[in-house]
PDB file of C-alpha atoms in Angstrom:
ATOM      1  CA  MET A   1     189.539 104.586  88.186  1.00 74.00           C
ATOM      2  CA  VAL A   2     190.029 101.977  85.495  1.00 92.00           C
ATOM      3  CA  LEU A   3     187.342 100.335  83.396  1.00 95.00           C
ATOM      4  CA  LYS A   4     187.826  96.567  83.291  1.00 97.00           C
ATOM      5  CA  ILE A   5     185.874  93.638  81.848  1.00 98.00           C
ATOM      6  CA  GLU A   6     186.355  90.400  83.710  1.00 97.00           C
ATOM      7  CA  PRO A   7     184.540  87.159  84.397  1.00 98.00           C
ATOM      8  CA  LEU A   8     181.806  87.475  87.036  1.00 98.00           C
ATOM      9  CA  ASP A   9     182.921  86.561  90.537  1.00 96.00           C
ATOM     10  CA  SER A  10     179.880  86.384  92.777  1.00 92.00           C
ATOM     11  CA  ARG A  11     182.024  86.844  95.907  1.00 94.00           C
ATOM     12  CA  ARG A  12     183.637  90.037  94.617  1.00 95.00           C
ATOM     13  CA  HIS A  13     181.326  91.832  92.248  1.00 97.00           C
ATOM     14  CA  ILE A  14     178.449  93.850  93.566  1.00 97.00           C
ATOM     15  CA  ARG A  15     175.273  92.966  91.529  1.00 96.00           C
ATOM     16  CA  SER A  16     172.437  93.865  93.962  1.00 95.00           C
ATOM     17  CA  ASP A  17     172.105  97.436  92.650  1.00 94.00           C
ATOM     18  CA  PHE A  18     172.250  96.603  88.960  1.00 97.00           C
ATOM     19  CA  CYS A  19     169.218  98.013  87.157  1.00 97.00           C
ATOM     20  CA  CYS A  20     168.918  98.324  83.387  1.00 96.00           C
ATOM     21  CA  GLY A  21     165.127  98.586  83.439  1.00 92.00           C
ATOM     22  CA  ARG A  22     164.443  95.060  82.144  1.00 94.00           C
ATOM     23  CA  ASP A  23     163.411  92.771  84.973  1.00 96.00           C
ATOM     24  CA  SER A  24     164.622  89.632  83.152  1.00 95.00           C
ATOM     25  CA  LEU A  25     168.131  91.147  82.751  1.00 97.00           C
ATOM     26  CA  ASP A  26     168.258  92.668  86.221  1.00 97.00           C
ATOM     27  CA  ASN A  27     167.149  89.438  87.918  1.00 97.00           C
ATOM     28  CA  TYR A  28     169.489  87.342  85.874  1.00 97.00           C
ATOM     29  CA  ILE A  29     172.636  89.149  86.972  1.00 97.00           C
ATOM     30  CA  ARG A  30     171.448  89.414  90.580  1.00 96.00           C
ATOM     31  CA  LYS A  31     170.144  85.882  91.071  1.00 95.00           C
ATOM     32  CA  GLN A  32     170.845  83.452  88.226  1.00 96.00           C
ATOM     33  CA  ALA A  33     174.170  84.224  86.604  1.00 97.00           C
ATOM     34  CA  SER A  34     176.383  82.647  89.313  1.00 96.00           C
ATOM     35  CA  GLN A  35     174.310  79.415  89.120  1.00 96.00           C
ATOM     36  CA  ASP A  36     174.602  79.252  85.357  1.00 96.00           C
ATOM     37  CA  ILE A  37     178.381  79.685  85.669  1.00 96.00           C
ATOM     38  CA  LYS A  38     178.643  76.859  88.208  1.00 96.00           C
ATOM     39  CA  ARG A  39     176.496  74.618  85.955  1.00 97.00           C
ATOM     40  CA  ARG A  40     178.592  75.623  82.916  1.00 96.00           C
ATOM     41  CA  ILE A  41     175.524  76.838  81.081  1.00 96.00           C
ATOM     42  CA  ALA A  42     176.831  80.358  80.466  1.00 97.00           C
ATOM     43  CA  THR A  43     179.865  82.486  81.205  1.00 97.00           C
ATOM     44  CA  ALA A  44     179.205  86.030  82.409  1.00 98.00           C
ATOM     45  CA  PHE A  45     181.488  88.949  81.974  1.00 98.00           C
ATOM     46  CA  VAL A  46     181.097  92.180  83.886  1.00 98.00           C
ATOM     47  CA  LEU A  47     182.273  95.706  83.435  1.00 98.00           C
ATOM     48  CA  ILE A  48     183.538  97.405  86.570  1.00 97.00           C
ATOM     49  CA  ASP A  49     185.368 100.720  87.328  1.00 95.00           C
ATOM     50  CA  GLU A  50     188.197  99.579  89.584  1.00 93.00           C
ATOM     51  CA  PRO A  51     188.680  99.725  92.463  1.00 93.00           C
ATOM     52  CA  ASP A  52     184.854  99.815  92.689  1.00 94.00           C
ATOM     53  CA  THR A  53     183.392  96.373  92.046  1.00 96.00           C
ATOM     54  CA  SER A  54     179.813  97.397  91.244  1.00 97.00           C
ATOM     55  CA  VAL A  55     178.567  95.890  87.988  1.00 98.00           C
ATOM     56  CA  LEU A  56     178.167  98.660  85.366  1.00 98.00           C
ATOM     57  CA  ALA A  57     177.315  96.288  82.496  1.00 98.00           C
ATOM     58  CA  TYR A  58     177.430  92.581  81.679  1.00 98.00           C
ATOM     59  CA  TYR A  59     177.111  89.990  78.947  1.00 98.00           C
ATOM     60  CA  THR A  60     176.908  86.177  78.774  1.00 98.00           C
ATOM     61  CA  LEU A  61     178.362  83.709  76.268  1.00 98.00           C
ATOM     62  CA  SER A  62     177.363  80.098  75.705  1.00 97.00           C
ATOM     63  CA  ALA A  63     177.725  77.382  73.119  1.00 96.00           C
ATOM     64  CA  TYR A  64     174.863  77.216  70.612  1.00 96.00           C
ATOM     65  CA  THR A  65     173.824  75.445  67.447  1.00 94.00           C
ATOM     66  CA  VAL A  66     172.213  76.909  64.360  1.00 88.00           C
ATOM     67  CA  ASP A  67     169.994  75.287  61.808  1.00 84.00           C
ATOM     68  CA  VAL A  68     171.727  76.048  58.446  1.00 77.00           C
ATOM     69  CA  SER A  69     168.314  76.503  56.770  1.00 74.00           C
ATOM     70  CA  VAL A  70     167.553  79.620  58.774  1.00 73.00           C
ATOM     71  CA  LEU A  71     170.724  81.517  57.725  1.00 75.00           C
ATOM     72  CA  ASN A  72     171.094  84.067  54.975  1.00 69.00           C
ATOM     73  CA  GLU A  73     171.649  82.247  51.678  1.00 73.00           C
ATOM     74  CA  ASP A  74     174.956  84.046  51.027  1.00 72.00           C
ATOM     75  CA  LEU A  75     176.374  82.484  54.168  1.00 72.00           C
ATOM     76  CA  ALA A  76     174.507  79.149  54.016  1.00 71.00           C
ATOM     77  CA  LYS A  77     175.661  78.280  50.488  1.00 74.00           C
ATOM     78  CA  ARG A  78     179.319  78.281  51.639  1.00 76.00           C
ATOM     79  CA  LEU A  79     178.644  75.963  54.585  1.00 76.00           C
ATOM     80  CA  PRO A  80     178.467  72.167  54.742  1.00 76.00           C
ATOM     81  CA  ARG A  81     174.990  70.703  54.638  1.00 78.00           C
ATOM     82  CA  TYR A  82     175.024  69.495  58.252  1.00 83.00           C
ATOM     83  CA  PRO A  83     171.637  70.015  59.911  1.00 82.00           C
ATOM     84  CA  LEU A  84     173.094  71.903  62.825  1.00 90.00           C
ATOM     85  CA  LEU A  85     176.262  73.997  62.940  1.00 90.00           C
ATOM     86  CA  PRO A  86     178.202  75.422  65.927  1.00 95.00           C
ATOM     87  CA  ALA A  87     177.787  79.027  67.021  1.00 96.00           C
ATOM     88  CA  THR A  88     178.261  81.212  70.047  1.00 97.00           C
ATOM     89  CA  LEU A  89     175.227  82.655  71.858  1.00 98.00           C
ATOM     90  CA  LEU A  90     175.457  86.168  73.209  1.00 98.00           C
ATOM     91  CA  GLY A  91     172.642  85.375  75.592  1.00 94.00           C
ATOM     92  CA  ARG A  92     172.351  88.579  77.506  1.00 97.00           C
ATOM     93  CA  LEU A  93     173.835  92.050  77.247  1.00 98.00           C
ATOM     94  CA  ALA A  94     172.816  94.867  79.568  1.00 97.00           C
ATOM     95  CA  VAL A  95     174.016  98.237  80.820  1.00 98.00           C
ATOM     96  CA  ASP A  96     173.008  99.762  84.131  1.00 98.00           C
ATOM     97  CA  ASN A  97     170.713 102.792  83.759  1.00 96.00           C
ATOM     98  CA  SER A  98     173.171 105.001  85.506  1.00 96.00           C
ATOM     99  CA  GLN A  99     175.783 104.238  82.812  1.00 96.00           C
ATOM    100  CA  GLN A 100     173.560 104.798  79.713  1.00 92.00           C
ATOM    101  CA  GLY A 101     175.044 107.046  77.017  1.00 92.00           C
ATOM    102  CA  LYS A 102     178.668 106.134  77.780  1.00 95.00           C
ATOM    103  CA  ARG A 103     178.895 103.547  74.923  1.00 95.00           C
ATOM    104  CA  PHE A 104     179.286 100.744  77.403  1.00 97.00           C
ATOM    105  CA  GLY A 105     176.921  98.587  75.318  1.00 96.00           C
ATOM    106  CA  GLU A 106     179.246  98.955  72.362  1.00 95.00           C
ATOM    107  CA  LEU A 107     182.279  98.226  74.537  1.00 96.00           C
ATOM    108  CA  MET A 108     180.623  95.041  75.913  1.00 97.00           C
ATOM    109  CA  LEU A 109     179.501  93.933  72.477  1.00 97.00           C
ATOM    110  CA  ILE A 110     182.901  94.348  70.904  1.00 96.00           C
ATOM    111  CA  ASP A 111     184.514  92.533  73.854  1.00 97.00           C
ATOM    112  CA  ALA A 112     182.028  89.651  73.430  1.00 97.00           C
ATOM    113  CA  LEU A 113     182.650  89.432  69.707  1.00 97.00           C
ATOM    114  CA  HIS A 114     186.421  89.499  70.243  1.00 96.00           C
ATOM    115  CA  LYS A 115     186.318  86.757  72.875  1.00 97.00           C
ATOM    116  CA  SER A 116     184.020  84.684  70.618  1.00 97.00           C
ATOM    117  CA  LEU A 117     186.464  85.079  67.708  1.00 96.00           C
ATOM    118  CA  ASP A 118     189.459  84.184  69.871  1.00 95.00           C
ATOM    119  CA  SER A 119     187.750  81.045  71.179  1.00 95.00           C
ATOM    120  CA  THR A 120     187.318  79.708  67.577  1.00 93.00           C
ATOM    121  CA  ALA A 121     190.972  78.741  67.656  1.00 91.00           C
ATOM    122  CA  GLN A 122     189.987  75.988  70.103  1.00 93.00           C
ATOM    123  CA  VAL A 123     186.228  75.470  69.711  1.00 94.00           C
ATOM    124  CA  ALA A 124     184.658  75.961  66.281  1.00 93.00           C
ATOM    125  CA  SER A 125     181.890  78.563  65.882  1.00 96.00           C
ATOM    126  CA  LEU A 126     180.608  80.021  62.610  1.00 92.00           C
ATOM    127  CA  ALA A 127     178.830  82.999  64.116  1.00 94.00           C
ATOM    128  CA  VAL A 128     177.619  84.871  67.205  1.00 97.00           C
ATOM    129  CA  VAL A 129     173.855  84.724  67.716  1.00 97.00           C
ATOM    130  CA  ALA A 130     171.871  87.266  69.742  1.00 97.00           C
ATOM    131  CA  GLU A 131     168.188  87.832  70.446  1.00 94.00           C
ATOM    132  CA  ALA A 132     166.905  91.369  70.574  1.00 95.00           C
ATOM    133  CA  LEU A 133     164.333  92.019  73.309  1.00 93.00           C
ATOM    134  CA  ASP A 134     162.879  95.085  71.567  1.00 93.00           C
ATOM    135  CA  GLU A 135     163.201  97.302  68.492  1.00 94.00           C
ATOM    136  CA  LYS A 136     165.866  99.500  70.141  1.00 94.00           C
ATOM    137  CA  ALA A 137     168.047  96.419  70.748  1.00 94.00           C
ATOM    138  CA  LEU A 138     167.343  95.170  67.248  1.00 96.00           C
ATOM    139  CA  GLY A 139     168.638  98.420  65.797  1.00 96.00           C
ATOM    140  CA  PHE A 140     171.717  98.208  68.043  1.00 96.00           C
ATOM    141  CA  TYR A 141     172.672  94.807  66.698  1.00 97.00           C
ATOM    142  CA  ILE A 142     171.913  95.702  63.062  1.00 96.00           C
ATOM    143  CA  LYS A 143     174.166  98.728  63.388  1.00 95.00           C
ATOM    144  CA  TYR A 144     177.088  96.315  63.991  1.00 94.00           C
ATOM    145  CA  GLY A 145     176.253  94.197  60.990  1.00 94.00           C
ATOM    146  CA  PHE A 146     174.128  91.487  62.568  1.00 96.00           C
ATOM    147  CA  GLN A 147     171.690  89.823  60.171  1.00 92.00           C
ATOM    148  CA  GLN A 148     168.188  88.678  61.078  1.00 92.00           C
ATOM    149  CA  PHE A 149     167.198  85.052  60.896  1.00 87.00           C
ATOM    150  CA  ARG A 150     164.647  84.389  58.151  1.00 79.00           C
ATOM    151  CA  GLN A 151     161.749  83.255  60.316  1.00 83.00           C
ATOM    152  CA  GLU A 152     162.711  84.991  63.578  1.00 88.00           C
ATOM    153  CA  PRO A 153     163.431  88.698  62.901  1.00 88.00           C
ATOM    154  CA  MET A 154     164.300  89.386  66.592  1.00 94.00           C
ATOM    155  CA  LYS A 155     167.010  86.721  66.465  1.00 95.00           C
ATOM    156  CA  LEU A 156     170.221  87.793  64.730  1.00 95.00           C
ATOM    157  CA  TYR A 157     173.660  86.473  63.846  1.00 94.00           C
ATOM    158  CA  LEU A 158     177.071  87.862  62.839  1.00 95.00           C
ATOM    159  CA  SER A 159     179.472  85.525  61.060  1.00 93.00           C
ATOM    160  CA  MET A 160     182.955  85.019  62.424  1.00 94.00           C
ATOM    161  CA  LYS A 161     184.326  86.249  59.139  1.00 92.00           C
ATOM    162  CA  SER A 162     182.396  89.561  59.681  1.00 92.00           C
ATOM    163  CA  ILE A 163     183.594  89.669  63.328  1.00 95.00           C
ATOM    164  CA  GLU A 164     187.185  89.172  62.190  1.00 92.00           C
ATOM    165  CA  ALA A 165     186.832  92.152  59.746  1.00 89.00           C
ATOM    166  CA  LEU A 166     185.179  94.286  62.398  1.00 87.00           C
ATOM    167  CA  CYS A 167     187.918  93.553  64.960  1.00 87.00           C
ATOM    168  CA  LYS A 168     190.671  94.219  62.383  1.00 86.00           C
ATOM    169  CA  GLY A 169     188.976  97.441  61.404  1.00 82.00           C
ATOM    170  CA  MET A 170     189.044  98.541  65.046  1.00 82.00           C
ATOM    171  CA  GLY A 171     192.613  97.509  65.516  1.00 81.00           C
ATOM    172  CA  ILE A 172     191.807  94.665  67.886  1.00 80.00           C
TER     173      ILE A 172
END
């Protein structure tokens, strides 16, 4: 068996049994993700253990804009004073309950950050933005260096400069 992260293919990947314990995340991968992909609203990536095609974990990426005034002053002072700046949204990240404790959340986050960094060669993005659904998720993102937005503590960001350093530190 081989772990593999690949774009969601609704004809190939088995999503019906996915359960992370959050209805919004479970229902999204089962019912909404393929529609968002078709409409080009989000791109979903899934973790499978080939040859099995059951979804073990997933995340989504989308284009996003950030109001420069809500960023940490250290980052904001180095940016142009445009009202909105480009970013990448890590919209959802979930691991099936049966796969908890295997560090698949970390694997998926690092893959999402790496893909986001790679895409900046063609489409500009100053950071990856994520929104934590609870305190546990908040702690997870903070552990990887994400910073909280000033007025929205459950919304976080990680600059591309920080992502680049993280990826280099991991040999990616």
